[in-house]
Amino acid sequence: MTRNLALLAATGAASLLGCSNTDSPDTESPTAGSSNAAGNSPSGGEQSQAGSAALAGASNGSNAAQGGSTANAGSSNSTGGASSCGAGTPLAAPAVTECPAATPAGPPADALAAVNTLRAHMGLPCMILVAEINTSAQKHCDYYQQNEADKTCTANAHEEVETCAGFVAKSFSARMTAAGYAGQPRSEVMAFSGDPARSIAMWINSVYHRTPLLSPWLAEIGYGMTENCDTIDLGLAKGAKPSDAMTGVYPYPGQVDVPSDFDGSHEGPTPPEPPTGWPSASPVHLYVKAYTVTTHEVFVKGTCDALPHQWLPEKDQYILYPDKPFAKNTEYRVVIKGTKAGAPLHFDWSFTTEN
């Protein structure tokens, strides 16, 4: 049985809960639904960028992804304007980042490897596993597992209640600090499968949970799990300054076996529902700072029929998903055009769906 985990009790079945985030003075606003909580630098002329990276770093936090913006801001059902199906300058697949293996072996290292494999193919900086963040995430899953049947303790799965067993602190940021983390807490995502690979796959095929995991501006991570809980907390090392020049796209250029659909009714907060209802196509992300979008379109590659889609222009990340599921074993092309620092900057790339 699947369900909206923000409302219903968790079981071993797959579903998502909204991320939690926190703001700080040197942090960008998050992706959406907050409740408490990559690339070459553009120069003159028209630019086409892949998801390559500059400096590692991070910022963000919010009850949906990262930062602290209003959930679902600016969503619309749109083809984004004039057709861009003509010949363009497609993004080249970025050089794959080499990410060192985490030690010791175990679920946290498995979770890190799953996230870093995707980031590496986007050309992004590798996440770093931090022992204190592992402790924070693990203690929160311990709390959730102990109190799973008591809705007074888990009404908001991200917030702990002082009178409940295993209480550490109300917010994820306070729990990270209590665990000895000296950096800047930014975000928390949760799922309820008790399996790192399964949870990462669910988070990545989502709108708000994907955002912090693949953000070019987040760098430190920890994972905890129990039988019915998975938690990832994310942060930024004290004093780290993420590069505003980094960009990233997901699915990454040339990616294959991309999921064909996404059911947003299982994510909390729930993304805007397409007029045709759920499921939609799998979401597409663009990460870029200080960007003004002029058009956004998605096509079956080789055609000029732009697909109706939902468009979520959040701060520093832009998310779209066609109203209807992608066809299987089909190549799709995404074209997002705009300007950065007054110069044209276009993103044009393709990926192929699962069989």
PDB file of C-alpha atoms in Angstrom, residues 59-312:
ATOM      1  CA  SER A  59      23.436  25.987   1.277  1.00  0.00           C
ATOM      2  CA  ASN A  60      19.765  25.464   1.938  1.00  0.00           C
ATOM      3  CA  GLY A  61      16.983  23.887   3.865  1.00  0.00           C
ATOM      4  CA  SER A  62      13.111  23.774   3.753  1.00  0.00           C
ATOM      5  CA  ASN A  63      10.212  21.411   4.305  1.00  0.00           C
ATOM      6  CA  ALA A  64      10.497  20.301   0.759  1.00  0.00           C
ATOM      7  CA  ALA A  65      13.994  20.479  -0.452  1.00  0.00           C
ATOM      8  CA  GLN A  66      16.501  23.161   0.270  1.00  0.00           C
ATOM      9  CA  GLY A  67      16.363  26.771   1.203  1.00  0.00           C
ATOM     10  CA  GLY A  68      13.178  28.463   2.348  1.00  0.00           C
ATOM     11  CA  SER A  69      10.966  29.617  -0.487  1.00  0.00           C
ATOM     12  CA  THR A  70       7.225  29.202  -0.742  1.00  0.00           C
ATOM     13  CA  ALA A  71       6.121  25.770  -1.882  1.00  0.00           C
ATOM     14  CA  ASN A  72       4.999  25.364  -5.471  1.00  0.00           C
ATOM     15  CA  ALA A  73       5.635  29.010  -6.291  1.00  0.00           C
ATOM     16  CA  GLY A  74       4.894  29.919  -9.871  1.00  0.00           C
ATOM     17  CA  SER A  75       3.724  26.502 -10.980  1.00  0.00           C
ATOM     18  CA  SER A  76       1.852  26.355 -14.263  1.00  0.00           C
ATOM     19  CA  ASN A  77       0.663  24.041 -16.963  1.00  0.00           C
ATOM     20  CA  SER A  78       2.540  25.289 -19.958  1.00  0.00           C
ATOM     21  CA  THR A  79       4.630  24.534 -22.986  1.00  0.00           C
ATOM     22  CA  GLY A  80       6.737  27.557 -22.115  1.00  0.00           C
ATOM     23  CA  GLY A  81       6.311  29.724 -25.205  1.00  0.00           C
ATOM     24  CA  ALA A  82       7.823  29.674 -28.677  1.00  0.00           C
ATOM     25  CA  SER A  83       8.980  26.334 -30.020  1.00  0.00           C
ATOM     26  CA  SER A  84      12.670  25.560 -29.641  1.00  0.00           C
ATOM     27  CA  CYS A  85      12.626  22.304 -31.592  1.00  0.00           C
ATOM     28  CA  GLY A  86      15.018  23.523 -34.278  1.00  0.00           C
ATOM     29  CA  ALA A  87      18.709  22.759 -34.273  1.00  0.00           C
ATOM     30  CA  GLY A  88      20.437  23.941 -31.117  1.00  0.00           C
ATOM     31  CA  THR A  89      23.675  23.458 -29.242  1.00  0.00           C
ATOM     32  CA  PRO A  90      23.133  20.351 -27.116  1.00  0.00           C
ATOM     33  CA  LEU A  91      24.887  19.925 -23.809  1.00  0.00           C
ATOM     34  CA  ALA A  92      27.745  17.487 -23.875  1.00  0.00           C
ATOM     35  CA  ALA A  93      27.803  14.847 -21.187  1.00  0.00           C
ATOM     36  CA  PRO A  94      30.052  16.302 -18.477  1.00  0.00           C
ATOM     37  CA  ALA A  95      33.256  14.648 -17.385  1.00  0.00           C
ATOM     38  CA  VAL A  96      32.380  12.132 -14.680  1.00  0.00           C
ATOM     39  CA  THR A  97      33.597  13.245 -11.268  1.00  0.00           C
ATOM     40  CA  GLU A  98      35.728  10.733  -9.371  1.00  0.00           C
ATOM     41  CA  CYS A  99      34.199  10.235  -5.920  1.00  0.00           C
ATOM     42  CA  PRO A 100      36.170   8.329  -3.260  1.00  0.00           C
ATOM     43  CA  ALA A 101      34.453   5.424  -1.539  1.00  0.00           C
ATOM     44  CA  ALA A 102      33.181   6.093   1.969  1.00  0.00           C
ATOM     45  CA  THR A 103      34.318   4.027   4.920  1.00  0.00           C
ATOM     46  CA  PRO A 104      33.396   2.018   6.847  1.00  0.00           C
ATOM     47  CA  ALA A 105      31.124  -0.105   4.678  1.00  0.00           C
ATOM     48  CA  GLY A 106      27.466  -0.105   5.637  1.00  0.00           C
ATOM     49  CA  PRO A 107      24.144   1.628   4.893  1.00  0.00           C
ATOM     50  CA  PRO A 108      25.492   5.217   5.180  1.00  0.00           C
ATOM     51  CA  ALA A 109      28.275   4.422   2.724  1.00  0.00           C
ATOM     52  CA  ASP A 110      25.746   2.734   0.410  1.00  0.00           C
ATOM     53  CA  ALA A 111      23.497   5.814   0.501  1.00  0.00           C
ATOM     54  CA  LEU A 112      26.429   8.114  -0.216  1.00  0.00           C
ATOM     55  CA  ALA A 113      27.564   5.951  -3.145  1.00  0.00           C
ATOM     56  CA  ALA A 114      24.075   6.026  -4.690  1.00  0.00           C
ATOM     57  CA  VAL A 115      23.875   9.819  -4.444  1.00  0.00           C
ATOM     58  CA  ASN A 116      27.446  10.394  -5.614  1.00  0.00           C
ATOM     59  CA  THR A 117      27.043   8.119  -8.633  1.00  0.00           C
ATOM     60  CA  LEU A 118      24.349  10.460  -9.950  1.00  0.00           C
ATOM     61  CA  ARG A 119      26.211  13.623  -8.969  1.00  0.00           C
ATOM     62  CA  ALA A 120      29.348  12.297 -10.667  1.00  0.00           C
ATOM     63  CA  HIS A 121      27.504  11.858 -13.963  1.00  0.00           C
ATOM     64  CA  MET A 122      26.159  15.395 -13.613  1.00  0.00           C
ATOM     65  CA  GLY A 123      29.727  16.620 -13.208  1.00  0.00           C
ATOM     66  CA  LEU A 124      28.989  17.877  -9.690  1.00  0.00           C
ATOM     67  CA  PRO A 125      31.149  17.883  -6.566  1.00  0.00           C
ATOM     68  CA  CYS A 126      31.005  14.706  -4.508  1.00  0.00           C
ATOM     69  CA  MET A 127      29.082  14.672  -1.249  1.00  0.00           C
ATOM     70  CA  ILE A 128      31.085  13.851   1.879  1.00  0.00           C
ATOM     71  CA  LEU A 129      29.815  11.474   4.573  1.00  0.00           C
ATOM     72  CA  VAL A 130      30.100  13.064   8.022  1.00  0.00           C
ATOM     73  CA  ALA A 131      29.970  10.867  11.128  1.00  0.00           C
ATOM     74  CA  GLU A 132      28.130  13.436  13.236  1.00  0.00           C
ATOM     75  CA  ILE A 133      25.429  13.799  10.573  1.00  0.00           C
ATOM     76  CA  ASN A 134      25.090  10.007  10.447  1.00  0.00           C
ATOM     77  CA  THR A 135      24.491  10.115  14.199  1.00  0.00           C
ATOM     78  CA  SER A 136      21.830  12.815  13.850  1.00  0.00           C
ATOM     79  CA  ALA A 137      19.997  10.947  11.074  1.00  0.00           C
ATOM     80  CA  GLN A 138      20.229   7.609  12.895  1.00  0.00           C
ATOM     81  CA  LYS A 139      18.875   8.998  16.163  1.00  0.00           C
ATOM     82  CA  HIS A 140      15.949  10.536  14.332  1.00  0.00           C
ATOM     83  CA  CYS A 141      15.063   7.186  12.729  1.00  0.00           C
ATOM     84  CA  ASP A 142      15.414   5.577  16.159  1.00  0.00           C
ATOM     85  CA  TYR A 143      12.939   8.131  17.521  1.00  0.00           C
ATOM     86  CA  TYR A 144      10.546   7.584  14.618  1.00  0.00           C
ATOM     87  CA  GLN A 145      10.655   3.789  14.926  1.00  0.00           C
ATOM     88  CA  GLN A 146       9.994   3.881  18.683  1.00  0.00           C
ATOM     89  CA  ASN A 147       7.008   6.202  18.250  1.00  0.00           C
ATOM     90  CA  GLU A 148       5.672   5.068  14.886  1.00  0.00           C
ATOM     91  CA  ALA A 149       2.281   4.056  16.306  1.00  0.00           C
ATOM     92  CA  ASP A 150       1.802   7.256  18.337  1.00  0.00           C
ATOM     93  CA  LYS A 151       0.592  10.058  16.106  1.00  0.00           C
ATOM     94  CA  THR A 152       1.115  12.655  18.814  1.00  0.00           C
ATOM     95  CA  CYS A 153       4.834  11.919  18.419  1.00  0.00           C
ATOM     96  CA  THR A 154       4.990  11.611  14.619  1.00  0.00           C
ATOM     97  CA  ALA A 155       2.294  13.957  13.313  1.00  0.00           C
ATOM     98  CA  ASN A 156       5.145  15.839  11.643  1.00  0.00           C
ATOM     99  CA  ALA A 157       7.743  13.168  10.968  1.00  0.00           C
ATOM    100  CA  HIS A 158      10.536  15.759  10.859  1.00  0.00           C
ATOM    101  CA  GLU A 159       9.720  17.194  14.283  1.00  0.00           C
ATOM    102  CA  GLU A 160      10.350  15.360  17.545  1.00  0.00           C
ATOM    103  CA  VAL A 161       8.145  15.843  20.616  1.00  0.00           C
ATOM    104  CA  GLU A 162       9.908  16.276  23.946  1.00  0.00           C
ATOM    105  CA  THR A 163       7.595  13.934  25.871  1.00  0.00           C
ATOM    106  CA  CYS A 164       8.140  11.055  23.412  1.00  0.00           C
ATOM    107  CA  ALA A 165      10.677   8.227  23.719  1.00  0.00           C
ATOM    108  CA  GLY A 166      14.074   8.875  22.179  1.00  0.00           C
ATOM    109  CA  PHE A 167      13.599  12.655  21.945  1.00  0.00           C
ATOM    110  CA  VAL A 168      16.737  14.561  20.918  1.00  0.00           C
ATOM    111  CA  ALA A 169      15.517  17.934  19.652  1.00  0.00           C
ATOM    112  CA  LYS A 170      12.499  19.272  17.796  1.00  0.00           C
ATOM    113  CA  SER A 171      14.163  20.282  14.518  1.00  0.00           C
ATOM    114  CA  PHE A 172      16.674  18.481  12.343  1.00  0.00           C
ATOM    115  CA  SER A 173      19.052  21.431  12.584  1.00  0.00           C
ATOM    116  CA  ALA A 174      19.072  21.241  16.380  1.00  0.00           C
ATOM    117  CA  ARG A 175      19.557  17.469  16.198  1.00  0.00           C
ATOM    118  CA  MET A 176      22.551  17.893  13.897  1.00  0.00           C
ATOM    119  CA  THR A 177      24.088  20.400  16.291  1.00  0.00           C
ATOM    120  CA  ALA A 178      23.379  18.126  19.268  1.00  0.00           C
ATOM    121  CA  ALA A 179      25.224  15.321  17.479  1.00  0.00           C
ATOM    122  CA  GLY A 180      28.320  17.507  17.315  1.00  0.00           C
ATOM    123  CA  TYR A 181      28.041  18.724  13.727  1.00  0.00           C
ATOM    124  CA  ALA A 182      30.008  21.974  13.495  1.00  0.00           C
ATOM    125  CA  GLY A 183      28.790  22.979  10.029  1.00  0.00           C
ATOM    126  CA  GLN A 184      25.606  24.617   8.831  1.00  0.00           C
ATOM    127  CA  PRO A 185      22.497  22.353   8.800  1.00  0.00           C
ATOM    128  CA  ARG A 186      20.566  22.730   5.581  1.00  0.00           C
ATOM    129  CA  SER A 187      18.021  20.015   4.829  1.00  0.00           C
ATOM    130  CA  GLU A 188      16.434  16.706   5.781  1.00  0.00           C
ATOM    131  CA  VAL A 189      14.623  14.137   3.644  1.00  0.00           C
ATOM    132  CA  MET A 190      12.778  11.053   4.862  1.00  0.00           C
ATOM    133  CA  ALA A 191      11.302   7.885   3.416  1.00  0.00           C
ATOM    134  CA  PHE A 192      10.013   4.720   5.024  1.00  0.00           C
ATOM    135  CA  SER A 193      11.479   1.614   3.456  1.00  0.00           C
ATOM    136  CA  GLY A 194      14.494   0.784   5.640  1.00  0.00           C
ATOM    137  CA  ASP A 195      16.683   0.413   2.574  1.00  0.00           C
ATOM    138  CA  PRO A 196      19.184   3.007   1.297  1.00  0.00           C
ATOM    139  CA  ALA A 197      19.061   2.043  -2.392  1.00  0.00           C
ATOM    140  CA  ARG A 198      15.269   1.976  -2.483  1.00  0.00           C
ATOM    141  CA  SER A 199      14.964   5.274  -0.632  1.00  0.00           C
ATOM    142  CA  ILE A 200      17.497   7.055  -2.837  1.00  0.00           C
ATOM    143  CA  ALA A 201      15.616   5.842  -5.924  1.00  0.00           C
ATOM    144  CA  MET A 202      12.341   7.218  -4.515  1.00  0.00           C
ATOM    145  CA  TRP A 203      13.873  10.549  -3.534  1.00  0.00           C
ATOM    146  CA  ILE A 204      15.529  10.965  -6.926  1.00  0.00           C
ATOM    147  CA  ASN A 205      12.273  10.252  -8.787  1.00  0.00           C
ATOM    148  CA  SER A 206      10.488  13.104  -7.018  1.00  0.00           C
ATOM    149  CA  VAL A 207      10.158  16.871  -7.122  1.00  0.00           C
ATOM    150  CA  TYR A 208      11.179  18.220  -3.734  1.00  0.00           C
ATOM    151  CA  HIS A 209      13.253  15.376  -2.275  1.00  0.00           C
ATOM    152  CA  ARG A 210      15.575  15.225  -5.280  1.00  0.00           C
ATOM    153  CA  THR A 211      16.421  18.900  -4.975  1.00  0.00           C
ATOM    154  CA  PRO A 212      18.816  18.873  -1.994  1.00  0.00           C
ATOM    155  CA  LEU A 213      20.435  15.532  -2.863  1.00  0.00           C
ATOM    156  CA  LEU A 214      21.598  16.766  -6.274  1.00  0.00           C
ATOM    157  CA  SER A 215      22.114  20.423  -5.408  1.00  0.00           C
ATOM    158  CA  PRO A 216      25.500  21.756  -6.551  1.00  0.00           C
ATOM    159  CA  TRP A 217      25.568  23.879  -3.389  1.00  0.00           C
ATOM    160  CA  LEU A 218      25.262  21.161  -0.747  1.00  0.00           C
ATOM    161  CA  ALA A 219      28.267  19.100   0.273  1.00  0.00           C
ATOM    162  CA  GLU A 220      27.925  17.121   3.532  1.00  0.00           C
ATOM    163  CA  ILE A 221      25.537  14.268   4.216  1.00  0.00           C
ATOM    164  CA  GLY A 222      24.584  11.624   6.757  1.00  0.00           C
ATOM    165  CA  TYR A 223      22.182   8.666   6.607  1.00  0.00           C
ATOM    166  CA  GLY A 224      20.318   6.719   9.252  1.00  0.00           C
ATOM    167  CA  MET A 225      17.827   3.847   9.013  1.00  0.00           C
ATOM    168  CA  THR A 226      15.618   1.496  10.942  1.00  0.00           C
ATOM    169  CA  GLU A 227      13.146  -1.099   9.725  1.00  0.00           C
ATOM    170  CA  ASN A 228      10.591   1.513   8.616  1.00  0.00           C
ATOM    171  CA  CYS A 229      12.625   4.707   8.392  1.00  0.00           C
ATOM    172  CA  ASP A 230      15.276   6.316   6.222  1.00  0.00           C
ATOM    173  CA  THR A 231      16.627   9.778   7.001  1.00  0.00           C
ATOM    174  CA  ILE A 232      19.236  11.859   5.226  1.00  0.00           C
ATOM    175  CA  ASP A 233      20.437  15.116   6.780  1.00  0.00           C
ATOM    176  CA  LEU A 234      22.521  17.537   4.753  1.00  0.00           C
ATOM    177  CA  GLY A 235      24.740  20.465   5.598  1.00  0.00           C
ATOM    178  CA  LEU A 236      27.479  22.831   4.553  1.00  0.00           C
ATOM    179  CA  ALA A 237      30.867  22.965   6.218  1.00  0.00           C
ATOM    180  CA  LYS A 238      31.450  26.041   8.317  1.00  0.00           C
ATOM    181  CA  GLY A 239      32.972  28.775   6.194  1.00  0.00           C
ATOM    182  CA  ALA A 240      32.382  26.981   2.881  1.00  0.00           C
ATOM    183  CA  LYS A 241      31.298  29.250   0.046  1.00  0.00           C
ATOM    184  CA  PRO A 242      29.508  27.529  -2.847  1.00  0.00           C
ATOM    185  CA  SER A 243      30.210  28.838  -6.318  1.00  0.00           C
ATOM    186  CA  ASP A 244      27.396  30.757  -7.985  1.00  0.00           C
ATOM    187  CA  ALA A 245      28.792  29.625 -11.351  1.00  0.00           C
ATOM    188  CA  MET A 246      27.866  25.961 -10.881  1.00  0.00           C
ATOM    189  CA  THR A 247      24.957  24.511 -12.843  1.00  0.00           C
ATOM    190  CA  GLY A 248      23.454  21.059 -13.166  1.00  0.00           C
ATOM    191  CA  VAL A 249      20.671  19.230 -14.980  1.00  0.00           C
ATOM    192  CA  TYR A 250      18.918  15.992 -14.125  1.00  0.00           C
ATOM    193  CA  PRO A 251      18.309  13.631 -15.821  1.00  0.00           C
ATOM    194  CA  TYR A 252      21.865  14.284 -16.953  1.00  0.00           C
ATOM    195  CA  PRO A 253      22.735  14.547 -20.660  1.00  0.00           C
ATOM    196  CA  GLY A 254      22.682  11.151 -22.310  1.00  0.00           C
ATOM    197  CA  GLN A 255      21.211   9.370 -19.289  1.00  0.00           C
ATOM    198  CA  VAL A 256      19.330   6.141 -20.008  1.00  0.00           C
ATOM    199  CA  ASP A 257      16.757   4.138 -18.054  1.00  0.00           C
ATOM    200  CA  VAL A 258      15.080   7.264 -16.706  1.00  0.00           C
ATOM    201  CA  PRO A 259      11.789   6.387 -14.949  1.00  0.00           C
ATOM    202  CA  SER A 260       8.808   7.076 -17.160  1.00  0.00           C
ATOM    203  CA  ASP A 261       6.397   8.293 -14.508  1.00  0.00           C
ATOM    204  CA  PHE A 262       6.003   9.902 -11.093  1.00  0.00           C
ATOM    205  CA  ASP A 263       3.057   9.880  -8.687  1.00  0.00           C
ATOM    206  CA  GLY A 264       3.172  13.149  -6.765  1.00  0.00           C
ATOM    207  CA  SER A 265       0.325  12.109  -4.461  1.00  0.00           C
ATOM    208  CA  HIS A 266       2.949  10.113  -2.510  1.00  0.00           C
ATOM    209  CA  GLU A 267       5.188  13.125  -1.889  1.00  0.00           C
ATOM    210  CA  GLY A 268       4.657  15.650   0.872  1.00  0.00           C
ATOM    211  CA  PRO A 269       4.231  18.491   0.239  1.00  0.00           C
ATOM    212  CA  THR A 270       2.355  17.376  -2.860  1.00  0.00           C
ATOM    213  CA  PRO A 271       3.569  19.038  -6.077  1.00  0.00           C
ATOM    214  CA  PRO A 272       1.024  20.680  -8.410  1.00  0.00           C
ATOM    215  CA  GLU A 273      -1.159  17.966  -9.926  1.00  0.00           C
ATOM    216  CA  PRO A 274      -1.401  17.932 -13.729  1.00  0.00           C
ATOM    217  CA  PRO A 275      -4.896  18.541 -15.159  1.00  0.00           C
ATOM    218  CA  THR A 276      -4.868  14.930 -16.358  1.00  0.00           C
ATOM    219  CA  GLY A 277      -4.130  13.709 -12.817  1.00  0.00           C
ATOM    220  CA  TRP A 278      -1.301  11.544 -11.497  1.00  0.00           C
ATOM    221  CA  PRO A 279       0.956   9.969 -12.599  1.00  0.00           C
ATOM    222  CA  SER A 280       2.904  12.596 -14.507  1.00  0.00           C
ATOM    223  CA  ALA A 281       6.213  12.103 -16.266  1.00  0.00           C
ATOM    224  CA  SER A 282       9.334  11.887 -14.128  1.00  0.00           C
ATOM    225  CA  PRO A 283      10.541  15.367 -13.064  1.00  0.00           C
ATOM    226  CA  VAL A 284      13.345  17.288 -14.763  1.00  0.00           C
ATOM    227  CA  HIS A 285      15.611  19.629 -12.765  1.00  0.00           C
ATOM    228  CA  LEU A 286      17.792  22.566 -13.761  1.00  0.00           C
ATOM    229  CA  TYR A 287      20.066  24.043 -11.100  1.00  0.00           C
ATOM    230  CA  VAL A 288      21.374  27.536 -11.887  1.00  0.00           C
ATOM    231  CA  LYS A 289      21.722  30.739  -9.865  1.00  0.00           C
ATOM    232  CA  ALA A 290      20.683  34.276 -10.863  1.00  0.00           C
ATOM    233  CA  TYR A 291      18.935  33.043 -13.994  1.00  0.00           C
ATOM    234  CA  THR A 292      15.991  34.521 -15.874  1.00  0.00           C
ATOM    235  CA  VAL A 293      14.034  31.943 -17.874  1.00  0.00           C
ATOM    236  CA  THR A 294      12.435  33.001 -21.141  1.00  0.00           C
ATOM    237  CA  THR A 295      11.193  29.638 -22.515  1.00  0.00           C
ATOM    238  CA  HIS A 296      10.967  26.060 -21.260  1.00  0.00           C
ATOM    239  CA  GLU A 297       9.967  23.150 -23.470  1.00  0.00           C
ATOM    240  CA  VAL A 298      10.197  19.371 -23.648  1.00  0.00           C
ATOM    241  CA  PHE A 299       9.792  17.240 -26.780  1.00  0.00           C
ATOM    242  CA  VAL A 300      10.100  13.717 -28.018  1.00  0.00           C
ATOM    243  CA  LYS A 301      13.469  14.147 -29.694  1.00  0.00           C
ATOM    244  CA  GLY A 302      13.135  14.740 -33.429  1.00  0.00           C
ATOM    245  CA  THR A 303       9.642  16.216 -33.169  1.00  0.00           C
ATOM    246  CA  CYS A 304       8.363  19.764 -32.768  1.00  0.00           C
ATOM    247  CA  ASP A 305       5.326  19.052 -30.601  1.00  0.00           C
ATOM    248  CA  ALA A 306       6.094  20.604 -27.211  1.00  0.00           C
ATOM    249  CA  LEU A 307       4.549  18.589 -24.388  1.00  0.00           C
ATOM    250  CA  PRO A 308       2.201  20.308 -21.894  1.00  0.00           C
ATOM    251  CA  HIS A 309       3.944  20.319 -18.530  1.00  0.00           C
ATOM    252  CA  GLN A 310       4.008  21.671 -15.019  1.00  0.00           C
ATOM    253  CA  TRP A 311       6.646  24.349 -14.389  1.00  0.00           C
ATOM    254  CA  LEU A 312       7.976  25.186 -10.918  1.00  0.00           C
TER     255      LEU A 312
END
